[in-house]
Amino acid sequence: MTSILNADLHCHSVVSDGTLTPEALAARAKANGVELWALTDHDEIGGQQRAAAAAKTVGLQYLTGVEISVTFIGQTVHIVGLGFDPENAALQLGLRQTRGGRAQRAREMSDGLAKAGIQGAFEGAWKFAGNHDLISRTHFARFLVESGVCRDTNEVFRKYLTEGKPGYVEHRWASLKDAVTWIRDAGGMAVIAHPARYKFTANQEFALFTEFKGHGGQGVEVVTGSHTPAEYLTYADTAREFGLAASRGSDFHSPAESHTELGTLPYLPGRLTPVWELLADRIQRTFDTSPEVAASMGR
Ligand code: AMP
Ligand code: MN
Ligand code: MN
Ligand code: MN
């Protein structure tokens, strides 16, 4: 398969911290010309069946997806998994453990915000969470925007939810080794998400890529909504240097908040192996061909 493919292999639904349902995302991806799609909710694969079914209905090729939160030398790193078996018991258990501490963390975040004069943040964020197991900083950000404390979610993160700010709470996520192993053992491919977002030194980043490969990781996001065009080229080089396949995904969360729309990023640069080439046998390609459905979808 060619690198000239409108693949969007990173986005979020109400099952984690997105605002659209898996069905609405499938329809939106199709309308935007996406050809291959994956829903990658944080630490949760409860939306996979719905996403795959919706992809079938609208006529989109589909790969299973997840974005796992990992702690690596004191920082949070995200590892995307693609093309795994969602029925795999060890993956399901590992994800359940990774989700485990979120409610307690949210209570502590709320306590921190209360000390800064913002009351009721836990209850406020809770209302925004479509899946309470996955209560996240994003839901706190939406509450702080709704209550007029900040103008947009970016401002909330900057002033309240990042390291050193009143609503920030240290958290220990999965280990890099565990996350990569869960994905691999479930038959999938592990991919380093948005590498330019991390605040690593060059040596630390080298360690991340080296250890990731050592554990069996195979891909890196090159073209993502979190990278600048210059960073596409930087991480295309990194992919070649480490012999990793390249991925592409918007990281779309919400029509109101996301600056990158589903399926609108540039294609992957040349001389790279697209992740979908290595995952060809795991792509769902069967579509719902009932004439009524096809007609309603404009096919
Ligand atoms: P959590 O997993 O609870 O730590 O929340 C992380 C999520 O917060 C990410 O997946 C993003 O959706 C969102 N996020 C992180 N940093 C920012 C930021 N600076 N602006 C907006 N959203 C952010
Ligand atoms: Mn998110
Ligand atoms: Mn991420
Ligand atoms: Mn994401």
CSV table of C-alpha atoms and ligand atoms in Angstrom, one decimal:
chain,number,residue,atom,x,y,z
A,1,MET,CA,0.0,0.0,0.0
A,2,THR,CA,1.1,3.5,-0.8
A,3,SER,CA,2.0,6.3,1.6
A,4,ILE,CA,-0.5,8.4,-0.4
A,5,LEU,CA,-3.5,7.3,1.6
A,6,ASN,CA,-5.8,9.4,3.7
A,7,ALA,CA,-5.3,7.4,6.8
A,8,ASP,CA,-6.4,8.9,10.2
A,9,LEU,CA,-5.1,6.6,12.9
A,10,HIS,CA,-5.5,8.8,16.0
A,11,CYS,CA,-8.7,10.3,17.5
A,12,HIS,CA,-10.9,10.3,20.5
A,13,SER,CA,-14.6,9.7,21.2
A,14,VAL,CA,-16.9,10.1,24.3
A,15,VAL,CA,-15.5,6.8,25.5
A,16,SER,CA,-12.4,8.8,26.6
A,17,ASP,CA,-12.0,12.6,26.3
A,18,GLY,CA,-13.6,13.3,22.9
A,19,THR,CA,-17.0,15.0,22.5
A,20,LEU,CA,-18.4,12.9,19.6
A,21,THR,CA,-19.7,9.3,19.6
A,22,PRO,CA,-17.8,6.6,17.6
A,23,GLU,CA,-20.6,6.7,15.1
A,24,ALA,CA,-20.4,10.5,14.6
A,25,LEU,CA,-16.6,10.2,14.2
A,26,ALA,CA,-17.0,7.5,11.5
A,27,ALA,CA,-19.5,9.7,9.6
A,28,ARG,CA,-17.2,12.7,9.9
A,29,ALA,CA,-14.1,10.8,8.8
A,30,LYS,CA,-16.0,9.5,5.8
A,31,ALA,CA,-17.3,13.0,4.9
A,32,ASN,CA,-13.7,14.3,5.1
A,33,GLY,CA,-12.4,11.7,2.7
A,34,VAL,CA,-10.6,9.4,5.2
A,35,GLU,CA,-9.9,6.0,3.6
A,36,LEU,CA,-8.5,4.2,6.6
A,37,TRP,CA,-9.6,5.0,10.2
A,38,ALA,CA,-8.8,4.0,13.8
A,39,LEU,CA,-10.4,5.2,17.0
A,40,THR,CA,-7.7,5.5,19.7
A,41,ASP,CA,-9.4,6.3,23.0
A,42,HIS,CA,-7.1,6.8,26.0
A,43,ASP,CA,-6.5,3.6,28.0
A,44,GLU,CA,-9.9,2.1,26.9
A,45,ILE,CA,-11.1,-0.2,24.0
A,46,GLY,CA,-14.8,-0.1,25.0
A,47,GLY,CA,-15.6,1.9,21.9
A,48,GLN,CA,-14.0,-0.5,19.4
A,49,GLN,CA,-17.0,-2.6,18.5
A,50,ARG,CA,-19.1,0.5,17.8
A,51,ALA,CA,-16.3,2.1,15.8
A,52,ALA,CA,-15.7,-1.0,13.6
A,53,ALA,CA,-19.5,-1.4,13.0
A,54,ALA,CA,-19.9,2.3,12.1
A,55,ALA,CA,-16.9,2.1,9.8
A,56,LYS,CA,-18.5,-0.9,8.1
A,57,THR,CA,-21.7,1.1,7.7
A,58,VAL,CA,-20.2,4.2,6.2
A,59,GLY,CA,-17.7,2.3,4.0
A,60,LEU,CA,-14.4,3.0,5.8
A,61,GLN,CA,-11.5,0.6,6.2
A,62,TYR,CA,-10.8,0.2,9.9
A,63,LEU,CA,-8.0,-0.8,12.3
A,64,THR,CA,-8.6,-1.3,16.0
A,65,GLY,CA,-6.9,1.4,18.1
A,66,VAL,CA,-6.0,2.6,21.6
A,67,GLU,CA,-3.7,5.3,23.1
A,68,ILE,CA,-2.0,4.0,26.3
A,69,SER,CA,-0.7,6.4,29.0
A,70,VAL,CA,2.9,5.5,30.0
A,71,THR,CA,5.4,6.9,32.5
A,72,PHE,CA,8.9,7.0,31.1
A,73,ILE,CA,11.7,8.6,33.2
A,74,GLY,CA,9.3,10.8,35.0
A,75,GLN,CA,7.3,12.0,32.0
A,76,THR,CA,4.0,10.9,30.5
A,77,VAL,CA,4.4,9.3,27.1
A,78,HIS,CA,1.6,8.1,24.9
A,79,ILE,CA,1.8,4.8,23.0
A,80,VAL,CA,-0.7,4.1,20.3
A,81,GLY,CA,-1.7,0.5,19.6
A,82,LEU,CA,-3.1,-0.5,16.2
A,83,GLY,CA,-4.5,-3.7,14.7
A,84,PHE,CA,-4.7,-5.7,18.0
A,85,ASP,CA,-7.4,-8.2,18.9
A,86,PRO,CA,-9.8,-6.3,21.2
A,87,GLU,CA,-10.8,-9.6,22.9
A,88,ASN,CA,-7.3,-10.2,24.2
A,89,ALA,CA,-7.6,-10.7,28.0
A,90,ALA,CA,-4.1,-9.4,29.0
A,91,LEU,CA,-4.6,-6.2,27.1
A,92,GLN,CA,-8.0,-5.7,28.6
A,93,LEU,CA,-6.6,-6.3,32.1
A,94,GLY,CA,-3.6,-4.0,31.6
A,95,LEU,CA,-5.8,-1.2,30.3
A,96,ARG,CA,-8.2,-1.6,33.3
A,97,GLN,CA,-5.2,-1.3,35.7
A,98,THR,CA,-3.9,1.8,33.8
A,99,ARG,CA,-7.4,3.4,34.1
A,100,GLY,CA,-7.5,2.5,37.8
A,101,GLY,CA,-6.1,5.6,39.6
A,102,ARG,CA,-8.0,8.2,37.6
A,103,ALA,CA,-10.9,8.9,40.1
A,104,GLN,CA,-8.5,9.3,43.0
A,105,ARG,CA,-6.3,11.6,40.9
A,106,ALA,CA,-9.3,13.6,39.9
A,107,ARG,CA,-10.2,14.1,43.6
A,108,GLU,CA,-6.7,15.4,44.3
A,109,MET,CA,-6.8,17.7,41.2
A,110,SER,CA,-10.1,19.1,42.6
A,111,ASP,CA,-8.5,19.7,46.0
A,112,GLY,CA,-5.7,21.6,44.3
A,113,LEU,CA,-8.1,23.7,42.4
A,114,ALA,CA,-10.2,24.4,45.5
A,115,LYS,CA,-7.0,25.8,47.2
A,116,ALA,CA,-6.7,28.1,44.2
A,117,GLY,CA,-10.3,29.3,44.8
A,118,ILE,CA,-12.1,27.1,42.3
A,119,GLN,CA,-14.9,25.1,44.0
A,120,GLY,CA,-16.7,22.0,42.8
A,121,ALA,CA,-14.3,21.0,40.1
A,122,PHE,CA,-14.6,17.3,40.7
A,123,GLU,CA,-18.4,17.3,40.3
A,124,GLY,CA,-18.1,19.7,37.4
A,125,ALA,CA,-15.6,17.6,35.5
A,126,TRP,CA,-17.6,14.4,36.3
A,127,LYS,CA,-20.6,15.8,34.4
A,128,PHE,CA,-18.4,16.2,31.3
A,129,ALA,CA,-17.0,12.6,31.4
A,130,GLY,CA,-18.9,10.3,29.0
A,131,ASN,CA,-17.0,7.4,30.7
A,132,HIS,CA,-16.3,8.0,34.4
A,133,ASP,CA,-13.5,5.5,34.4
A,134,LEU,CA,-11.7,7.8,32.1
A,135,ILE,CA,-12.1,11.1,33.9
A,136,SER,CA,-9.2,13.2,32.5
A,137,ARG,CA,-7.7,16.7,32.6
A,138,THR,CA,-9.7,17.4,29.4
A,139,HIS,CA,-13.0,17.1,31.4
A,140,PHE,CA,-11.6,19.5,34.1
A,141,ALA,CA,-10.7,21.9,31.3
A,142,ARG,CA,-14.2,21.8,29.8
A,143,PHE,CA,-15.6,22.6,33.3
A,144,LEU,CA,-13.3,25.5,33.8
A,145,VAL,CA,-14.3,26.9,30.4
A,146,GLU,CA,-18.0,26.4,31.0
A,147,SER,CA,-17.8,28.2,34.4
A,148,GLY,CA,-16.0,31.1,32.8
A,149,VAL,CA,-12.6,30.7,34.6
A,150,CYS,CA,-10.8,30.5,31.3
A,151,ARG,CA,-11.6,31.4,27.7
A,152,ASP,CA,-10.5,28.0,26.2
A,153,THR,CA,-9.1,24.7,27.1
A,154,ASN,CA,-5.6,25.7,26.1
A,155,GLU,CA,-5.6,28.5,28.6
A,156,VAL,CA,-6.9,26.1,31.3
A,157,PHE,CA,-4.0,23.7,30.7
A,158,ARG,CA,-1.5,26.5,30.7
A,159,LYS,CA,-2.8,28.1,34.0
A,160,TYR,CA,-4.1,25.2,36.0
A,161,LEU,CA,-3.4,21.6,34.7
A,162,THR,CA,0.3,21.4,33.8
A,163,GLU,CA,3.3,20.7,36.0
A,164,GLY,CA,3.6,23.2,38.9
A,165,LYS,CA,0.1,24.5,38.4
A,166,PRO,CA,-2.7,24.2,41.1
A,167,GLY,CA,-4.7,21.4,39.4
A,168,TYR,CA,-1.8,19.2,38.4
A,169,VAL,CA,-1.2,15.9,40.2
A,170,GLU,CA,1.7,13.6,39.5
A,171,HIS,CA,0.5,10.2,38.3
A,172,ARG,CA,2.2,6.9,37.6
A,173,TRP,CA,0.8,5.3,34.4
A,174,ALA,CA,1.8,2.0,32.8
A,175,SER,CA,5.5,1.1,32.1
A,176,LEU,CA,6.7,1.4,28.5
A,177,LYS,CA,7.6,-2.3,28.5
A,178,ASP,CA,4.1,-3.3,29.7
A,179,ALA,CA,2.2,-1.1,27.2
A,180,VAL,CA,4.3,-2.3,24.2
A,181,THR,CA,4.0,-5.9,25.4
A,182,TRP,CA,0.2,-5.8,25.8
A,183,ILE,CA,-0.2,-4.4,22.3
A,184,ARG,CA,2.2,-6.9,20.7
A,185,ASP,CA,0.9,-9.9,22.5
A,186,ALA,CA,-2.6,-9.0,21.3
A,187,GLY,CA,-1.3,-9.1,17.7
A,188,GLY,CA,-1.0,-5.4,17.3
A,189,MET,CA,1.6,-2.8,16.5
A,190,ALA,CA,2.9,-0.3,19.1
A,191,VAL,CA,3.5,3.3,17.9
A,192,ILE,CA,5.1,6.2,19.7
A,193,ALA,CA,2.5,9.0,19.7
A,194,HIS,CA,3.4,12.7,18.9
A,195,PRO,CA,7.1,12.5,19.9
A,196,ALA,CA,7.7,16.2,19.5
A,197,ARG,CA,5.3,16.9,22.4
A,198,TYR,CA,7.6,15.4,25.1
A,199,LYS,CA,10.1,17.6,27.0
A,200,PHE,CA,13.0,15.1,26.7
A,201,THR,CA,16.7,15.9,26.2
A,202,ALA,CA,18.2,14.4,23.1
A,203,ASN,CA,19.7,11.6,25.2
A,204,GLN,CA,16.4,10.9,26.9
A,205,GLU,CA,14.6,10.8,23.6
A,206,PHE,CA,17.2,8.4,22.2
A,207,ALA,CA,16.6,6.2,25.3
A,208,LEU,CA,12.8,6.3,24.6
A,209,PHE,CA,13.2,5.2,21.0
A,210,THR,CA,15.9,2.6,21.8
A,211,GLU,CA,14.0,1.0,24.7
A,212,PHE,CA,10.7,1.1,22.7
A,213,LYS,CA,12.4,-0.8,19.9
A,214,GLY,CA,13.9,-3.2,22.3
A,215,HIS,CA,10.5,-4.1,23.7
A,216,GLY,CA,9.2,-4.7,20.2
A,217,GLY,CA,7.7,-1.3,19.3
A,218,GLN,CA,7.5,-0.8,15.5
A,219,GLY,CA,6.1,2.6,14.7
A,220,VAL,CA,6.2,6.3,15.3
A,221,GLU,CA,3.7,9.1,14.5
A,222,VAL,CA,5.3,11.4,11.9
A,223,VAL,CA,2.4,13.4,10.6
A,224,THR,CA,0.1,14.3,13.6
A,225,GLY,CA,-2.0,17.3,14.7
A,226,SER,CA,0.6,17.8,17.4
A,227,HIS,CA,3.5,18.4,15.1
A,228,THR,CA,4.6,21.3,13.0
A,229,PRO,CA,5.6,20.7,9.3
A,230,ALA,CA,9.2,21.0,10.3
A,231,GLU,CA,8.6,18.2,13.0
A,232,TYR,CA,7.1,16.0,10.2
A,233,LEU,CA,10.6,16.0,8.6
A,234,THR,CA,12.5,15.6,11.9
A,235,TYR,CA,10.5,12.5,12.9
A,236,ALA,CA,10.5,11.1,9.3
A,237,ASP,CA,14.3,11.1,9.8
A,238,THR,CA,14.0,9.5,13.2
A,239,ALA,CA,11.7,6.8,11.8
A,240,ARG,CA,14.3,6.0,9.1
A,241,GLU,CA,17.2,6.1,11.6
A,242,PHE,CA,15.4,3.6,14.0
A,243,GLY,CA,13.9,1.5,11.3
A,244,LEU,CA,10.3,2.3,12.5
A,245,ALA,CA,7.2,2.5,10.4
A,246,ALA,CA,5.4,5.8,10.1
A,247,SER,CA,1.9,6.7,11.2
A,248,ARG,CA,-0.5,9.6,10.5
A,249,GLY,CA,-3.3,10.9,12.7
A,250,SER,CA,-5.1,14.1,13.6
A,251,ASP,CA,-5.6,13.4,17.4
A,252,PHE,CA,-9.0,15.0,16.8
A,253,HIS,CA,-11.1,15.4,20.1
A,254,SER,CA,-13.9,17.9,19.4
A,255,PRO,CA,-15.2,20.2,16.7
A,256,ALA,CA,-15.1,23.1,19.1
A,257,GLU,CA,-11.6,22.5,20.6
A,258,SER,CA,-9.4,20.6,18.0
A,259,HIS,CA,-7.4,22.7,15.6
A,260,THR,CA,-6.8,19.7,13.4
A,261,GLU,CA,-9.9,18.2,11.7
A,262,LEU,CA,-10.1,14.5,10.9
A,263,GLY,CA,-8.4,13.5,7.7
A,264,THR,CA,-7.0,16.9,6.7
A,265,LEU,CA,-3.3,16.6,7.4
A,266,PRO,CA,-0.7,16.3,4.7
A,267,TYR,CA,0.2,12.8,3.4
A,268,LEU,CA,3.3,11.0,4.9
A,269,PRO,CA,6.6,12.2,3.5
A,270,GLY,CA,8.4,9.8,1.1
A,271,ARG,CA,10.9,7.0,1.8
A,272,LEU,CA,9.0,5.7,4.8
A,273,THR,CA,7.1,2.5,5.5
A,274,PRO,CA,3.5,3.4,6.4
A,275,VAL,CA,2.2,1.5,9.4
A,276,TRP,CA,-0.7,0.3,7.3
A,277,GLU,CA,1.6,-1.6,5.0
A,278,LEU,CA,2.7,-3.8,7.9
A,279,LEU,CA,-0.9,-4.1,9.2
A,280,ALA,CA,-2.5,-4.9,5.9
A,281,ASP,CA,-3.9,-8.2,7.0
A,282,ARG,CA,-5.5,-6.7,10.1
A,283,ILE,CA,-7.5,-4.0,8.3
A,284,GLN,CA,-11.3,-4.5,8.3
A,285,ARG,CA,-12.4,-4.1,4.7
A,286,THR,CA,-15.9,-5.6,4.6
A,287,PHE,CA,-18.6,-2.9,4.2
A,288,ASP,CA,-22.3,-3.0,4.8
A,289,THR,CA,-23.7,-3.4,1.3
A,290,SER,CA,-27.4,-3.2,2.0
A,291,PRO,CA,-28.9,-0.9,-0.6
A,292,GLU,CA,-30.8,1.2,2.0
A,293,VAL,CA,-27.6,1.9,4.0
A,294,ALA,CA,-25.5,2.6,0.9
A,295,ALA,CA,-28.2,5.0,-0.4
A,296,SER,CA,-28.4,6.9,3.0
A,297,MET,CA,-24.6,7.2,3.0
A,298,GLY,CA,-24.5,8.5,-0.5
A,299,ARG,CA,-22.6,5.4,-1.9
B,1,AMP,P1,-4.9,13.1,31.2
B,1,AMP,O1,-4.8,11.7,30.5
B,1,AMP,O2,-6.0,13.1,32.1
B,1,AMP,O3,-3.6,13.5,31.8
B,1,AMP,O4,-5.3,14.1,30.0
B,1,AMP,C1,-4.5,14.3,28.9
B,1,AMP,C2,-5.2,14.9,27.8
B,1,AMP,O5,-5.3,16.3,28.0
B,1,AMP,C3,-4.6,14.8,26.4
B,1,AMP,O6,-4.9,13.5,25.9
B,1,AMP,C4,-5.1,15.9,25.7
B,1,AMP,O7,-6.4,15.6,25.2
B,1,AMP,C5,-5.4,17.0,26.7
B,1,AMP,N1,-4.3,18.0,26.8
B,1,AMP,C6,-3.0,17.8,27.2
B,1,AMP,N2,-2.4,19.0,27.1
B,1,AMP,C7,-3.2,19.9,26.6
B,1,AMP,C8,-3.1,21.3,26.2
B,1,AMP,N3,-2.0,22.0,26.4
B,1,AMP,N4,-4.2,21.8,25.6
B,1,AMP,C9,-5.3,21.1,25.4
B,1,AMP,N5,-5.5,19.8,25.8
B,1,AMP,C10,-4.4,19.2,26.3
B,2,MN,MN,-6.9,13.4,25.0
B,3,MN,MN,-1.7,11.8,23.3
B,4,MN,MN,-4.6,11.4,21.5
